[in-house]
Short mmCIF file of C-alpha atoms in Angstrom, two decimals:
data_model
loop_
_atom_site.label_atom_id
_atom_site.label_comp_id
_atom_site.label_asym_id
_atom_site.label_seq_id
_atom_site.Cartn_x
_atom_site.Cartn_y
_atom_site.Cartn_z
CA MET A 26 31.86 -24.09 16.86
CA ASN A 27 32.44 -25.80 13.51
CA ASN A 28 34.62 -24.58 10.63
CA LEU A 29 31.69 -23.02 8.77
CA GLN A 30 30.65 -21.02 11.82
CA ARG A 31 34.23 -19.90 12.47
CA SER A 32 34.57 -18.79 8.85
CA ALA A 33 31.33 -16.83 9.02
CA GLN A 34 32.44 -15.22 12.30
CA THR A 35 35.80 -14.26 10.81
CA LYS A 36 34.12 -12.70 7.78
CA ALA A 37 31.71 -10.76 10.01
CA SER A 38 34.65 -9.49 12.10
CA ILE A 39 36.42 -8.31 8.95
CA LEU A 40 33.34 -6.48 7.74
CA ASP A 41 32.78 -4.85 11.13
CA ALA A 42 36.40 -3.71 11.22
CA ALA A 43 36.22 -2.48 7.63
CA THR A 44 33.11 -0.43 8.45
CA VAL A 45 34.95 1.37 11.25
CA CYS A 46 38.11 1.91 9.20
CA PHE A 47 36.33 3.15 6.08
CA ALA A 48 34.06 5.42 8.12
CA ARG A 49 36.88 6.95 10.17
CA GLU A 50 39.77 7.08 7.71
CA GLY A 51 38.04 6.93 4.33
CA PHE A 52 38.29 4.29 1.62
CA ASP A 53 41.54 5.54 0.08
CA ALA A 54 43.40 5.95 3.38
CA THR A 55 42.41 2.53 4.69
CA GLY A 56 44.65 -0.43 3.97
CA VAL A 57 44.04 -4.15 4.32
CA ALA A 58 46.61 -4.19 7.16
CA GLU A 59 44.54 -1.76 9.25
CA ILE A 60 41.38 -3.77 8.69
CA CYS A 61 43.15 -6.99 9.68
CA GLN A 62 44.66 -5.40 12.79
CA ARG A 63 41.28 -4.10 13.97
CA ALA A 64 39.57 -7.41 13.18
CA GLY A 65 42.34 -9.44 14.81
CA VAL A 66 42.86 -11.63 11.75
CA SER A 67 45.72 -12.38 9.37
CA LYS A 68 45.97 -11.05 5.83
CA GLY A 69 45.53 -14.62 4.67
CA ALA A 70 42.17 -14.74 6.43
CA PHE A 71 41.18 -11.44 4.81
CA TYR A 72 42.09 -12.59 1.31
CA TYR A 73 40.31 -15.89 1.86
CA HIS A 74 37.05 -13.96 2.12
CA PHE A 75 37.75 -10.89 -0.06
CA GLU A 76 39.98 -10.40 -3.08
CA SER A 77 40.59 -6.74 -2.18
CA LYS A 78 39.51 -3.94 0.15
CA GLU A 79 37.24 -2.79 -2.69
CA ALA A 80 35.45 -6.15 -2.54
CA ALA A 81 34.92 -5.73 1.21
CA PHE A 82 33.63 -2.19 0.66
CA LEU A 83 31.23 -3.38 -2.04
CA GLU A 84 29.87 -6.13 0.20
CA LEU A 85 29.29 -3.62 3.01
CA ILE A 86 27.48 -1.27 0.65
CA ALA A 87 25.40 -4.05 -0.91
CA SER A 88 24.34 -5.29 2.50
CA TRP A 89 23.40 -1.82 3.73
CA LEU A 90 21.54 -0.74 0.59
CA SER A 91 19.68 -4.05 0.51
CA ALA A 92 18.60 -3.59 4.14
CA LEU A 93 17.45 -0.05 3.31
CA GLU A 94 15.48 -1.39 0.36
CA GLN A 95 13.75 -3.91 2.64
CA VAL A 96 12.81 -1.13 5.06
CA LEU A 97 11.31 0.87 2.18
CA GLU A 98 9.38 -2.16 0.91
CA ASP A 99 8.03 -2.98 4.38
CA GLU A 100 7.10 0.61 5.19
CA ALA A 101 5.49 1.21 1.81
CA TYR A 102 2.68 -1.25 2.55
CA ASN A 103 2.44 -0.80 6.31
CA TYR A 104 -0.16 1.98 6.14
CA LYS A 105 -3.76 2.33 4.98
CA THR A 106 -3.08 5.04 2.41
CA VAL A 107 -0.07 6.11 0.39
CA PRO A 108 0.15 9.59 1.99
CA GLU A 109 0.24 7.98 5.44
CA GLY A 110 2.91 5.56 4.22
CA LEU A 111 5.14 8.28 2.78
CA LEU A 112 4.91 10.37 5.94
CA GLY A 113 5.65 7.30 8.06
CA MET A 114 8.67 6.41 5.93
CA ALA A 115 9.95 9.98 6.18
CA GLY A 116 9.64 9.98 9.96
CA ASN A 117 11.92 6.95 10.20
CA ILE A 118 14.95 8.76 8.79
CA GLN A 119 15.81 10.15 12.24
CA GLN A 120 16.00 6.65 13.71
CA ILE A 121 18.10 5.42 10.79
CA VAL A 122 20.54 8.31 11.29
CA ALA A 123 20.72 7.82 15.06
CA ASN A 124 21.26 4.06 14.87
CA ASN A 125 23.76 3.99 12.00
CA ARG A 126 26.39 6.70 12.58
CA MET A 127 29.20 4.61 11.10
CA LEU A 128 27.12 3.68 8.08
CA MET A 129 26.17 7.31 7.53
CA SER A 130 29.89 8.13 7.18
CA LEU A 131 30.20 5.16 4.85
CA PHE A 132 27.35 6.60 2.78
CA LEU A 133 29.46 9.71 2.13
CA GLU A 134 32.36 7.50 1.04
CA LEU A 135 29.98 5.72 -1.31
CA TRP A 136 28.85 8.96 -2.94
CA THR A 137 32.44 10.12 -3.31
CA HIS A 138 33.72 6.96 -4.98
CA ALA A 139 30.64 6.11 -7.04
CA SER A 140 31.60 8.89 -9.46
CA ARG A 141 35.18 7.61 -9.86
CA ASN A 142 34.97 3.84 -9.63
CA GLU A 143 32.81 1.94 -12.13
CA LYS A 144 32.28 -1.10 -9.88
CA ILE A 145 31.15 1.07 -6.98
CA HIS A 146 29.02 3.13 -9.38
CA GLN A 147 27.21 0.03 -10.62
CA ALA A 148 26.76 -1.29 -7.08
CA THR A 149 25.13 2.04 -6.16
CA ILE A 150 22.97 2.60 -9.23
CA ALA A 151 21.33 -0.84 -9.21
CA PRO A 152 19.61 -0.45 -5.80
CA TYR A 153 18.71 3.18 -6.55
CA LYS A 154 16.80 1.98 -9.60
CA ARG A 155 14.94 -0.44 -7.35
CA TYR A 156 14.22 2.39 -4.87
CA LEU A 157 12.83 4.42 -7.76
CA LEU A 158 10.55 1.55 -8.73
CA ILE A 159 9.23 1.36 -5.15
CA PHE A 160 8.34 5.06 -5.23
CA GLU A 161 6.82 4.78 -8.71
CA LYS A 162 4.57 1.95 -7.54
CA LEU A 163 3.58 3.97 -4.48
CA VAL A 164 2.58 6.94 -6.61
CA GLN A 165 0.56 4.68 -8.92
CA ARG A 166 -1.13 3.15 -5.89
CA GLY A 167 -1.90 6.66 -4.63
CA ILE A 168 -3.52 7.47 -7.98
CA ASP A 169 -5.48 4.20 -7.98
CA GLU A 170 -6.79 4.71 -4.44
CA GLY A 171 -7.82 8.29 -5.23
CA SER A 172 -5.29 10.02 -2.99
CA PHE A 173 -3.35 11.65 -5.85
CA GLU A 174 -4.11 13.47 -9.05
CA THR A 175 -3.26 11.58 -12.22
CA VAL A 176 0.42 12.32 -12.70
CA ASP A 177 3.34 10.54 -14.33
CA PRO A 178 4.37 7.95 -11.69
CA ALA A 179 7.97 7.86 -12.96
CA SER A 180 8.43 11.64 -12.61
CA ALA A 181 6.73 11.78 -9.21
CA GLY A 182 8.72 8.75 -8.04
CA GLN A 183 11.96 10.43 -9.14
CA LEU A 184 10.97 13.55 -7.21
CA LEU A 185 10.33 11.53 -4.05
CA LEU A 186 13.62 9.66 -4.41
CA SER A 187 15.55 12.89 -5.03
CA LEU A 188 13.97 14.53 -1.99
CA SER A 189 14.72 11.53 0.22
CA SER A 190 18.30 11.20 -1.05
CA GLY A 191 18.95 14.88 -0.52
CA PHE A 192 17.80 14.69 3.09
CA PHE A 193 19.83 11.53 3.62
CA LEU A 194 22.94 13.29 2.31
CA GLN A 195 22.35 16.27 4.60
CA ALA A 196 21.83 13.95 7.56
CA SER A 197 25.08 12.14 6.72
CA LEU A 198 26.99 15.43 6.68
CA ASP A 199 25.38 16.85 9.83
CA PRO A 200 23.53 14.11 11.77
CA ASP A 201 22.87 16.33 14.80
CA GLY A 202 22.08 19.45 12.81
CA ALA A 203 18.31 18.96 12.76
CA ASN A 204 15.48 16.55 13.33
CA TRP A 205 15.80 15.19 9.82
CA GLY A 206 12.79 12.92 10.13
CA LYS A 207 10.53 15.82 11.08
CA LEU A 208 11.94 18.06 8.34
CA LEU A 209 11.52 15.36 5.70
CA GLN A 210 7.95 14.74 6.88
CA GLU A 211 7.20 18.46 6.49
CA SER A 212 8.74 18.46 3.00
CA ILE A 213 6.79 15.35 2.00
CA HIS A 214 3.64 17.01 3.35
CA ILE A 215 4.22 20.01 1.07
CA LEU A 216 4.76 17.66 -1.87
CA LEU A 217 1.64 15.66 -1.01
CA ASN A 218 -0.44 18.84 -1.03
CA GLY A 219 0.66 19.34 -4.63
CA LEU A 220 -0.19 15.74 -5.55
CA LYS A 221 -3.48 15.64 -3.64
CA ARG A 222 -6.51 14.89 -5.72
CA ARG A 223 -8.98 17.74 -5.79
CA ASN A 224 -12.61 16.82 -6.44
#
């Protein structure tokens, strides 16, 4: 293993440890010392890769939100029609919740600190604006293909994003409380009935 590979491995270990610490203890209660202890690295190694625990938190969030954006992009064009795509995307929330328990806890930390910390706020708002654009484009595509009535794509996109975010927040708070994918699909189905084009 060369120096570059070792450095990348050390950084990955720090981020993995930070995910666990932030998810279990919260951002405020977690110190760099705890992250280093869990990762098995020195503070010097931590500060070589990150200037602060906030920087590590922001990198975790950026990575996760970017991956979520890619899932949305892929799913958006993986179906014949927009209604099928939206229902398919909604159904995937259960798998996301089941496979990312630590990240779901981190999501709650993100929401908490985004309202208090300007850097975290900006890191959160930027991808949400991109999510909104994805939904706007989907609505416009639905109008163009004849699936939807002519509506304002921005307003309908905001409604879809708000619905999805609300379910995601509920799933973060109570991951085993319901089949969130099924419930979101049912809610999207109700919304689609309102958007459906009537000849």
